[in-house]
Short mmCIF file of C-alpha atoms and ligand atoms in Angstrom, two decimals:
data_model
loop_
_atom_site.label_atom_id
_atom_site.label_comp_id
_atom_site.label_asym_id
_atom_site.label_seq_id
_atom_site.Cartn_x
_atom_site.Cartn_y
_atom_site.Cartn_z
CA UNK A 319 -67.56 -58.40 19.54
CA UNK A 320 -70.10 -57.55 22.26
CA UNK A 321 -69.32 -54.86 24.88
CA UNK A 322 -67.74 -56.13 28.11
CA UNK A 323 -69.01 -54.14 31.12
CA UNK A 324 -66.96 -54.20 34.31
CA UNK A 325 -67.73 -53.09 37.86
CA UNK A 326 -65.20 -51.60 40.21
CA UNK A 327 -65.95 -51.85 43.94
CA UNK A 328 -64.76 -49.78 46.89
CA UNK A 329 -61.33 -51.10 47.83
CA UNK A 330 -59.36 -51.41 51.03
CA UNK A 331 -55.93 -49.76 50.84
CA UNK A 332 -53.99 -50.34 47.58
CA UNK A 333 -50.42 -51.44 48.11
CA UNK A 334 -47.53 -52.47 45.91
CA UNK A 335 -45.14 -51.67 43.14
CA UNK A 336 -45.79 -52.02 39.43
CA UNK A 337 -44.32 -51.21 36.06
CA UNK A 338 -46.71 -49.94 33.38
CA UNK A 339 -46.27 -50.78 29.67
CA UNK A 340 -44.19 -48.64 27.31
CA UNK A 341 -45.14 -45.09 26.34
CA UNK A 342 -47.67 -44.97 23.52
CA UNK A 343 -46.40 -41.76 21.89
CA UNK A 344 -42.80 -42.97 21.92
CA UNK A 345 -43.82 -46.41 20.61
CA UNK A 346 -45.67 -45.06 17.55
CA UNK A 347 -42.75 -42.78 16.69
CA UNK A 348 -40.14 -45.50 17.20
CA UNK A 349 -41.81 -47.70 14.57
CA UNK A 350 -42.22 -44.80 12.14
CA UNK A 351 -38.71 -43.39 12.37
CA UNK A 352 -37.22 -46.89 12.21
CA UNK A 353 -39.18 -47.32 8.97
CA UNK A 354 -37.55 -44.19 7.53
CA UNK A 355 -34.03 -45.16 8.65
CA UNK A 356 -31.70 -47.12 6.41
CA UNK A 357 -30.80 -50.35 8.23
CA UNK A 358 -31.74 -52.23 11.39
CA UNK A 359 -33.34 -50.59 14.46
CA UNK A 360 -34.15 -52.49 17.66
CA UNK A 361 -36.84 -51.38 20.09
CA UNK A 362 -37.05 -52.61 23.67
CA UNK A 363 -40.18 -52.10 25.77
CA UNK A 364 -42.46 -51.26 22.81
CA UNK A 365 -46.08 -50.88 23.91
CA UNK A 366 -47.84 -53.93 22.48
CA UNK A 367 -51.32 -52.38 22.44
CA UNK A 368 -53.88 -52.39 19.63
CA UNK A 369 -53.06 -48.79 18.65
CA UNK A 370 -49.35 -49.46 18.31
CA UNK A 371 -49.91 -52.78 16.56
CA UNK A 372 -52.00 -50.92 13.98
CA UNK A 373 -49.00 -48.66 13.34
CA UNK A 374 -46.71 -51.72 13.07
CA UNK A 375 -49.12 -53.13 10.47
CA UNK A 376 -49.13 -49.85 8.54
CA UNK A 377 -45.32 -49.68 8.52
CA UNK A 378 -45.16 -53.25 7.15
CA UNK A 379 -47.68 -52.33 4.45
CA UNK A 380 -45.42 -49.38 3.51
CA UNK A 381 -42.42 -51.65 3.02
CA UNK A 382 -40.65 -51.97 6.39
CA UNK A 383 -39.68 -55.37 7.74
CA UNK A 384 -41.09 -55.40 11.31
CA UNK A 385 -40.74 -58.45 13.59
CA UNK A 386 -40.83 -59.26 17.31
CA UNK A 387 -38.36 -61.77 18.72
CA UNK A 388 -39.07 -64.05 21.71
CA UNK A 389 -37.04 -61.81 24.04
CA UNK A 390 -39.74 -59.14 23.54
CA UNK A 391 -37.55 -56.93 21.36
CA UNK A 392 -38.89 -55.46 18.12
CA UNK A 393 -36.71 -55.26 15.02
CA UNK A 394 -37.35 -52.92 12.11
CA UNK A 395 -35.48 -52.84 8.82
CA UNK A 396 -36.31 -49.47 7.31
CA UNK A 397 -36.78 -48.38 3.72
CA UNK A 398 -35.13 -44.97 4.07
CA UNK A 399 -36.56 -41.46 3.66
CA UNK A 400 -38.23 -41.40 0.23
CA UNK A 401 -38.46 -45.20 0.11
CA UNK A 402 -42.04 -45.92 1.26
CA UNK A 403 -43.89 -48.37 -0.99
CA UNK A 404 -47.51 -48.02 -2.06
CA UNK A 405 -49.67 -50.24 0.21
CA UNK A 406 -51.81 -52.86 -1.54
CA UNK A 407 -54.81 -52.47 0.77
CA UNK A 408 -56.27 -49.79 3.02
CA UNK A 409 -54.27 -48.96 6.17
CA UNK A 410 -56.50 -49.70 9.18
CA UNK A 411 -55.63 -47.58 12.22
CA UNK A 412 -58.41 -48.88 14.47
CA UNK A 413 -58.86 -46.37 17.33
CA UNK A 414 -55.45 -44.69 16.94
CA UNK A 415 -55.43 -40.93 16.34
CA UNK A 416 -51.67 -40.68 16.72
CA UNK A 417 -51.10 -43.62 14.38
CA UNK A 418 -53.17 -42.18 11.54
CA UNK A 419 -52.21 -38.51 11.89
CA UNK A 420 -48.47 -39.15 12.02
CA UNK A 421 -48.60 -41.71 9.21
CA UNK A 422 -50.44 -39.17 7.02
CA UNK A 423 -47.38 -36.97 7.55
CA UNK A 424 -45.11 -39.74 6.27
CA UNK A 425 -47.32 -40.39 3.25
CA UNK A 426 -47.68 -36.71 2.27
CA UNK A 427 -44.13 -36.44 0.91
CA UNK A 428 -43.98 -39.83 -0.82
CA UNK A 429 -45.43 -40.11 -4.36
CA UNK A 430 -47.76 -43.00 -3.51
CA UNK A 431 -51.50 -43.41 -3.02
CA UNK A 432 -52.82 -44.79 0.26
CA UNK A 433 -56.20 -45.10 1.95
CA UNK A 434 -56.62 -44.73 5.72
CA UNK A 435 -59.53 -46.20 7.66
CA UNK A 436 -60.39 -46.54 11.36
CA UNK A 437 -63.10 -47.51 13.84
CA UNK A 438 -66.28 -45.53 14.59
CA UNK A 439 -64.50 -43.28 17.12
CA UNK A 440 -61.55 -42.48 14.83
CA UNK A 441 -63.91 -41.90 11.87
CA UNK A 442 -65.61 -39.11 13.85
CA UNK A 443 -62.35 -37.28 14.68
CA UNK A 444 -61.08 -34.26 12.71
CA UNK A 445 -58.24 -34.93 10.27
CA UNK A 446 -58.33 -31.42 8.73
CA UNK A 447 -55.84 -30.21 11.35
CA UNK A 448 -53.15 -32.37 9.71
CA UNK A 449 -54.53 -32.32 6.18
CA UNK A 450 -54.40 -28.49 5.92
CA UNK A 451 -50.60 -28.21 6.26
CA UNK A 452 -50.01 -31.46 4.36
CA UNK A 453 -52.06 -30.15 1.43
CA UNK A 454 -49.94 -27.01 1.40
CA UNK A 455 -46.88 -29.28 1.16
CA UNK A 456 -48.34 -30.77 -2.02
CA UNK A 457 -50.41 -33.79 -0.93
CA UNK A 458 -53.84 -34.28 -2.45
CA UNK A 459 -56.60 -35.82 -0.38
CA UNK A 460 -60.10 -37.10 -0.90
CA UNK A 461 -61.79 -37.41 2.48
CA UNK A 462 -65.29 -37.88 3.83
CA UNK A 463 -67.11 -34.65 4.66
CA UNK A 464 -65.50 -32.60 7.43
CA UNK A 465 -62.11 -34.08 6.49
CA UNK A 466 -62.85 -37.32 8.29
CA UNK A 467 -61.88 -40.94 7.63
CA UNK A 468 -61.99 -42.89 5.42
CA UNK A 469 -59.67 -40.86 3.23
CA UNK A 470 -57.28 -41.41 0.38
CA UNK A 471 -54.07 -39.43 0.04
CA UNK A 472 -51.76 -39.03 -2.94
CA UNK A 473 -48.41 -37.86 -1.63
CA UNK A 474 -46.45 -35.11 -3.39
CA UNK A 475 -43.92 -36.01 -6.10
CA UNK A 476 -41.66 -33.30 -4.67
CA UNK A 477 -42.99 -31.96 -1.37
CA UNK A 478 -42.84 -28.25 -0.59
CA UNK A 479 -41.03 -27.47 2.68
CA UNK A 480 -43.14 -25.06 4.76
CA UNK A 481 -43.05 -22.87 7.84
CA UNK A 482 -46.11 -23.73 9.87
CA UNK A 483 -47.45 -22.07 12.99
CA UNK A 484 -49.74 -24.50 14.81
CA UNK A 485 -53.31 -23.16 15.05
CA UNK A 486 -54.13 -25.81 17.71
CA UNK A 487 -51.77 -26.93 20.48
CA UNK A 488 -51.21 -30.45 19.13
CA UNK A 489 -48.12 -32.65 19.11
CA UNK A 490 -49.80 -34.78 16.48
CA UNK A 491 -50.07 -31.87 14.05
CA UNK A 492 -46.52 -30.73 14.81
CA UNK A 493 -45.24 -34.26 14.24
CA UNK A 494 -47.18 -34.80 11.01
CA UNK A 495 -45.58 -31.68 9.48
CA UNK A 496 -42.10 -32.62 10.74
CA UNK A 497 -42.42 -36.17 9.36
CA UNK A 498 -43.60 -34.86 5.99
CA UNK A 499 -40.66 -32.43 5.96
CA UNK A 500 -38.18 -35.30 6.15
CA UNK A 501 -38.65 -35.93 2.43
CA UNK A 502 -39.04 -32.30 1.35
CA UNK A 503 -36.03 -30.55 -0.20
CA UNK A 504 -35.23 -27.51 1.97
CA UNK A 505 -36.06 -26.29 5.47
CA UNK A 506 -39.24 -27.27 7.27
CA UNK A 507 -40.14 -25.17 10.32
CA UNK A 508 -42.90 -25.66 12.88
CA UNK A 509 -43.76 -22.99 15.44
CA UNK A 510 -45.79 -23.76 18.56
CA UNK A 511 -47.05 -21.22 21.09
CA UNK A 512 -46.64 -23.50 24.08
CA UNK A 513 -44.56 -26.67 24.20
CA UNK A 514 -46.36 -29.92 23.40
CA UNK A 515 -44.75 -33.35 23.79
CA UNK A 516 -41.42 -33.31 21.98
CA UNK A 517 -40.75 -37.01 21.36
CA UNK A 518 -40.59 -36.59 17.57
CA UNK A 519 -37.89 -33.93 17.80
CA UNK A 520 -35.86 -35.85 20.40
CA UNK A 521 -36.09 -39.10 18.50
CA UNK A 522 -35.21 -37.49 15.16
CA UNK A 523 -32.03 -36.19 16.79
CA UNK A 524 -31.37 -39.71 18.10
CA UNK A 525 -31.72 -41.05 14.54
CA UNK A 526 -28.97 -38.63 13.52
CA UNK A 527 -30.97 -35.72 12.04
CA UNK A 528 -29.50 -32.27 12.68
CA UNK A 529 -32.62 -30.57 14.12
CA UNK A 530 -32.78 -27.25 15.91
CA UNK A 531 -35.27 -26.14 18.58
CA UNK A 532 -35.30 -22.54 19.78
CA UNK A 533 -37.49 -21.50 22.70
CA UNK A 534 -38.08 -17.81 23.44
CA UNK A 535 -38.81 -16.22 26.82
CA UNK A 536 -42.59 -16.74 26.44
CA UNK A 537 -42.13 -20.50 25.83
CA UNK A 538 -42.84 -20.25 22.08
CA UNK A 539 -40.87 -22.93 20.24
CA UNK A 540 -39.50 -22.97 16.72
CA UNK A 541 -38.32 -26.33 15.38
CA UNK A 542 -36.51 -26.63 12.05
CA UNK A 543 -34.35 -28.94 9.96
CA UNK A 544 -33.38 -29.55 6.35
CA UNK A 545 -35.15 -32.43 4.62
CA UNK A 546 -33.94 -35.24 2.38
CA UNK A 547 -31.51 -36.21 5.14
CA UNK A 548 -30.65 -39.82 5.89
CA UNK A 549 -31.76 -41.31 9.23
CA UNK A 550 -29.36 -43.74 10.90
CA UNK A 551 -30.83 -46.78 12.69
CA UNK A 552 -30.48 -46.99 16.47
CA UNK A 553 -31.26 -49.10 19.54
CA UNK A 554 -34.22 -47.67 21.42
CA UNK A 555 -35.63 -48.28 24.90
CA UNK A 556 -39.24 -47.19 25.51
CA UNK A 557 -39.91 -45.97 29.08
CA UNK A 558 -43.16 -46.59 31.00
CA UNK A 559 -46.11 -44.47 29.88
CA UNK A 560 -46.91 -41.64 32.35
CA UNK A 561 -50.45 -41.50 30.95
CA UNK A 562 -50.96 -45.15 31.97
CA UNK A 563 -49.13 -44.69 35.28
CA UNK A 564 -51.63 -41.90 36.04
CA UNK A 565 -54.41 -44.39 36.83
CA UNK A 566 -52.47 -46.25 39.53
CA UNK A 567 -51.11 -42.95 40.86
CA UNK A 568 -54.53 -41.34 41.28
CA UNK A 569 -55.96 -44.58 42.71
CA UNK A 570 -53.13 -44.63 45.25
CA UNK A 571 -53.94 -41.06 46.27
CA UNK A 572 -57.71 -41.40 46.66
CA UNK A 573 -58.10 -44.86 48.21
CA UNK A 574 -57.47 -44.32 51.95
CA UNK A 575 -54.38 -45.98 53.41
CA UNK A 576 -52.75 -46.71 50.03
CA UNK A 577 -49.02 -46.77 49.24
CA UNK A 578 -48.21 -47.31 45.55
CA UNK A 579 -45.01 -47.11 43.52
CA UNK A 580 -44.92 -47.04 39.72
CA UNK A 581 -41.39 -47.63 38.45
CA UNK A 582 -39.55 -46.60 35.26
CA UNK A 583 -42.00 -43.85 34.27
CA UNK A 584 -41.15 -41.39 31.49
CA UNK A 585 -40.66 -37.96 33.12
CA UNK A 586 -40.18 -35.82 30.02
CA UNK A 587 -41.27 -32.32 31.20
CA UNK A 588 -43.75 -32.05 28.32
CA UNK A 589 -45.63 -34.98 29.92
CA UNK A 590 -45.56 -34.41 33.67
CA UNK A 591 -48.28 -31.77 34.14
CA UNK A 592 -50.44 -34.18 36.13
CA UNK A 593 -47.76 -34.71 38.75
CA UNK A 594 -47.36 -30.94 39.21
CA UNK A 595 -51.13 -30.54 39.45
CA UNK A 596 -51.56 -33.32 42.01
CA UNK A 597 -48.72 -31.84 44.10
CA UNK A 598 -50.51 -28.49 44.09
CA UNK A 599 -53.65 -30.31 45.26
CA UNK A 600 -51.70 -31.54 48.28
CA UNK A 601 -50.77 -35.04 47.07
CA UNK A 602 -48.01 -36.97 48.79
CA UNK A 603 -46.17 -37.73 45.55
CA UNK A 604 -42.42 -38.23 45.25
CA UNK A 605 -40.15 -38.97 42.32
CA UNK A 606 -37.45 -41.43 43.31
CA UNK A 607 -34.46 -42.97 41.55
CA UNK A 608 -34.46 -40.32 38.80
CA UNK A 609 -32.15 -41.17 35.90
CA UNK A 610 -31.65 -40.81 32.14
CA UNK A 611 -32.51 -43.73 29.85
CA UNK A 612 -32.45 -43.58 26.05
CA UNK A 613 -32.16 -39.77 26.11
CA UNK A 614 -35.26 -39.36 28.34
CA UNK A 615 -35.56 -38.63 32.06
CA UNK A 616 -37.27 -41.51 33.87
CA UNK A 617 -37.95 -42.32 37.52
CA UNK A 618 -40.17 -44.13 40.01
CA UNK A 619 -43.31 -42.32 41.13
CA UNK A 620 -44.28 -43.02 44.74
CA UNK A 621 -47.65 -41.96 46.16
CA UNK A 622 -49.38 -42.33 49.50
CA UNK A 623 -53.09 -41.68 50.07
CA UNK A 624 -53.62 -37.97 50.61
CA UNK A 625 -56.24 -35.43 51.48
CA UNK A 626 -56.54 -33.47 48.22
CA UNK A 627 -57.90 -29.95 47.84
CA UNK A 628 -59.44 -28.30 44.78
CA UNK A 629 -57.33 -25.90 42.72
CA UNK A 630 -57.50 -24.05 39.40
CA UNK A 631 -55.47 -25.78 36.69
CA UNK A 632 -54.32 -23.07 34.25
CA UNK A 633 -54.66 -23.39 30.44
CA UNK A 634 -50.87 -23.35 30.11
CA UNK A 635 -50.76 -26.75 31.85
CA UNK A 636 -53.02 -28.43 29.27
CA UNK A 637 -50.45 -29.60 26.67
CA UNK A 638 -48.35 -31.36 29.31
CA UNK A 639 -51.27 -33.38 30.70
CA UNK A 640 -53.89 -33.39 27.95
CA UNK A 641 -54.61 -37.14 28.30
CA UNK A 642 -54.71 -36.99 32.09
CA UNK A 643 -57.74 -34.70 32.61
CA UNK A 644 -60.22 -37.60 32.82
CA UNK A 645 -58.37 -39.18 35.73
CA UNK A 646 -57.68 -35.75 37.26
CA UNK A 647 -61.45 -35.19 37.24
CA UNK A 648 -61.77 -38.39 39.29
CA UNK A 649 -59.13 -37.16 41.74
CA UNK A 650 -61.08 -33.87 41.93
CA UNK A 651 -64.25 -35.80 42.80
CA UNK A 652 -62.54 -36.88 46.03
CA UNK A 653 -60.87 -33.54 46.80
CA UNK A 654 -62.16 -30.90 49.17
CA UNK A 655 -63.71 -28.03 47.23
CA UNK A 656 -63.78 -27.31 43.52
CA UNK A 657 -61.14 -28.09 40.92
CA UNK A 658 -61.39 -25.89 37.84
CA UNK A 659 -59.70 -27.07 34.64
CA UNK A 660 -59.27 -24.28 32.11
CA UNK A 661 -58.27 -24.21 28.44
CA UNK A 662 -59.21 -27.83 27.81
CA UNK A 663 -61.34 -27.50 24.65
CA UNK A 664 -59.11 -30.08 22.93
CA UNK A 665 -60.70 -32.72 25.17
CA UNK A 666 -63.79 -32.46 23.00
CA UNK A 667 -62.00 -34.02 20.00
CA UNK A 668 -60.27 -36.97 21.66
CA UNK A 669 -61.41 -40.61 21.35
CA UNK A 670 -64.72 -39.26 22.73
CA UNK A 671 -65.82 -35.77 23.79
CA UNK A 672 -64.03 -36.22 27.11
CA UNK A 673 -65.49 -33.09 28.75
CA UNK A 674 -68.98 -34.38 28.11
CA UNK A 675 -68.18 -38.01 28.93
CA UNK A 676 -66.55 -37.11 32.27
CA UNK A 677 -69.31 -34.68 33.22
CA UNK A 678 -72.05 -37.22 32.45
CA UNK A 679 -70.32 -40.09 34.25
CA UNK A 680 -69.40 -38.06 37.34
CA UNK A 681 -72.88 -36.54 37.67
CA UNK A 682 -74.48 -40.00 37.38
CA UNK A 683 -72.23 -41.04 40.28
CA UNK A 684 -73.27 -38.15 42.54
CA UNK A 685 -70.56 -35.57 41.79
CA UNK A 686 -71.36 -31.93 40.96
CA UNK A 687 -69.79 -30.86 37.64
CA UNK A 688 -70.09 -27.72 35.58
CA UNK A 689 -68.76 -27.40 32.04
CA UNK A 690 -68.31 -24.76 29.37
CA UNK A 691 -66.90 -25.02 25.85
CA UNK A 692 -63.32 -25.11 27.09
CA UNK A 693 -63.52 -25.71 30.84
CA UNK A 694 -64.80 -28.04 33.51
CA UNK A 695 -65.27 -27.58 37.26
CA UNK A 696 -65.62 -30.61 39.54
CA UNK A 697 -66.66 -30.26 43.18
CA UNK A 698 -65.49 -32.99 45.53
CA UNK A 699 -68.19 -35.28 46.88
CA UNK A 700 -70.59 -33.77 49.32
CA UNK A 701 -72.81 -36.89 49.53
CA UNK A 702 -72.42 -40.54 48.55
CA UNK A 703 -70.39 -41.19 45.39
CA UNK A 704 -70.81 -44.09 42.99
CA UNK A 705 -73.68 -46.45 42.20
CA UNK A 706 -74.12 -45.80 38.47
CA UNK A 707 -73.12 -47.18 35.07
CA UNK A 708 -71.04 -44.93 32.83
CA UNK A 709 -71.13 -44.89 29.00
CA UNK A 710 -67.53 -44.96 27.73
CA UNK A 711 -68.14 -44.07 24.04
CA UNK A 712 -65.24 -46.26 22.77
CA UNK A 713 -62.79 -44.26 24.91
CA UNK A 714 -60.13 -46.20 26.84
CA UNK A 715 -59.27 -43.37 29.23
CA UNK A 716 -62.92 -42.79 30.19
CA UNK A 717 -63.22 -46.52 30.99
CA UNK A 718 -60.04 -46.64 33.11
CA UNK A 719 -60.85 -43.36 34.92
CA UNK A 720 -64.24 -44.58 36.12
CA UNK A 721 -62.82 -47.95 37.17
CA UNK A 722 -60.43 -45.94 39.37
CA UNK A 723 -63.38 -43.93 40.69
CA UNK A 724 -65.17 -47.10 41.84
CA UNK A 725 -62.20 -48.03 44.06
CA UNK A 726 -62.61 -44.88 46.16
CA UNK A 727 -66.38 -44.41 45.96
CA UNK A 728 -69.07 -45.39 48.47
CA UNK A 729 -70.93 -47.59 45.98
CA UNK A 730 -69.54 -49.60 43.02
CA UNK A 731 -69.08 -47.88 39.64
CA UNK A 732 -69.71 -49.76 36.39
CA UNK A 733 -68.33 -48.93 32.94
CA UNK A 734 -70.42 -50.14 30.00
CA UNK A 735 -67.43 -51.46 28.03
CA UNK A 736 -63.78 -52.28 28.64
CA UNK A 737 -62.72 -53.55 25.20
CA UNK A 738 -61.02 -50.26 24.32
CA UNK A 739 -58.59 -50.45 27.25
CA UNK A 740 -56.44 -52.76 25.10
CA UNK A 741 -55.79 -49.88 22.68
CA UNK A 742 -53.38 -48.27 25.17
CA UNK A 743 -53.01 -50.33 28.35
CA UNK A 744 -53.17 -54.09 27.93
CA UNK A 745 -53.09 -55.69 31.39
CA UNK A 746 -54.67 -52.68 33.15
CA UNK A 747 -57.16 -54.65 35.24
CA UNK A 748 -54.62 -57.32 36.27
CA UNK A 749 -52.12 -54.64 37.32
CA UNK A 750 -54.72 -52.80 39.38
CA UNK A 751 -55.80 -56.11 40.93
CA UNK A 752 -52.19 -56.78 41.91
CA UNK A 753 -52.45 -53.63 44.08
CA UNK A 754 -55.67 -54.86 45.70
CA UNK A 755 -58.39 -53.53 43.39
CA UNK A 756 -61.54 -55.62 42.99
CA UNK A 757 -63.33 -55.76 39.62
CA UNK A 758 -66.24 -57.97 38.62
CA UNK A 759 -67.51 -58.66 35.12
CA UNK A 760 -70.85 -57.12 34.23
CA UNK A 761 -73.11 -54.75 36.16
CA UNK A 762 -73.10 -54.52 39.97
CA UNK A 763 -75.33 -57.18 41.56
C1 S3P B 1421 -50.23 -37.50 21.17
C2 S3P B 1421 -50.63 -36.21 21.28
C3 S3P B 1421 -51.88 -35.79 21.95
C4 S3P B 1421 -52.46 -36.90 22.82
C5 S3P B 1421 -52.42 -38.23 22.17
C6 S3P B 1421 -50.98 -38.59 21.80
C7 S3P B 1421 -48.99 -37.79 20.45
O1 S3P B 1421 -52.82 -35.43 20.97
O2 S3P B 1421 -53.78 -36.59 23.19
O3 S3P B 1421 -52.93 -39.24 23.01
O4 S3P B 1421 -48.46 -38.92 20.60
O5 S3P B 1421 -48.51 -36.92 19.72
P1 S3P B 1421 -52.80 -33.95 20.34
O6 S3P B 1421 -51.47 -33.75 19.76
O7 S3P B 1421 -53.86 -33.91 19.30
O8 S3P B 1421 -53.11 -33.05 21.51
#
């Protein structure tokens, strides 16, 4: 399929209310844990994006019965912990880092052989961060150099439960070890220095696993449980994805005169760093109608266009907003002064090197940016912004961030490709158009 460039033009005020699709992290985990439960799980509000559909395909290939009914609900009949079947063909994860890394965790403690493949972006990303602990649990792996895809794993006959201190702040690594531990006899423990998204732990508890999380005064978390337990099926509701909501929220703040409400957004505190950061920048952002749904805090996020000012975003904030830095960099481009984002080296190993991709795209559109290995500083526009085409490097969040930039810029902004948006946010352009955004196919005339 050929790339599909799109141009975003300066917009009049954005106005309206929308509901973004289901949370991607929760959706992947819902399909996986339902696969390991014995019996019938239903999932409402599952994100029907390419990434999540790749995980649904993988779970089917591993023996689960996964169907969608006309009412939009998904139904999974699981095989039980220890019951995964050997897939007949390679598991294709497309662009999905979460899909492949968490599934490798599942495979590592099942005595089956499986091959994982992905697209060009996923095949460049490091898998060693999950393979290291999974090897120590007994899995054997043959991977391309640098522990990259494609790879073939033979899961352990009897997995070794481990205590693992995360060397990188990553919920994917934490989750891979926890999922592998489900079929290991004995206690699996994961220790993380600062809290990353905790959907795996919460959902495991929901599926009936006795799991313990202890947090000390410095925020260090220790998560442990005893494996070979049985998971009970449940009825799940997936809340709106805060990482998708972020695009409409930032657009509402930087396009003058806007008033935007995003309803039913997941407000788990391990995911709301962007909202705290925008508040510190002076954003008019309010959480309304806060409530609990399916064991998670959710609410409606209401923003009105605001005069933002540059701040320093500390490294401790990074895990709770790791996917939101690209769109924060766009907000920073319209703020007064410099916004410094520290401790964000992980951005270099996402779907693209997001530090580099944001710096290149912003500079091309007239914004001053400085970067180091683990930091970026963006100075709000001092001249005209916009007017250039941005390479997206197969990264959905780079594409959506620059489409948001075009709405508030002085000249249109073009992204070279929008195909990847469907990996996380199907319907993105239509939703933004419903608020008043104007996009045109191809390059600016
Ligand atoms: C995710 C964790 C994050 C995030 C990704 C989703 C998850 O990755 O960037 O989009 O669902 O666990 P890391 O855990 O590698 O930081």
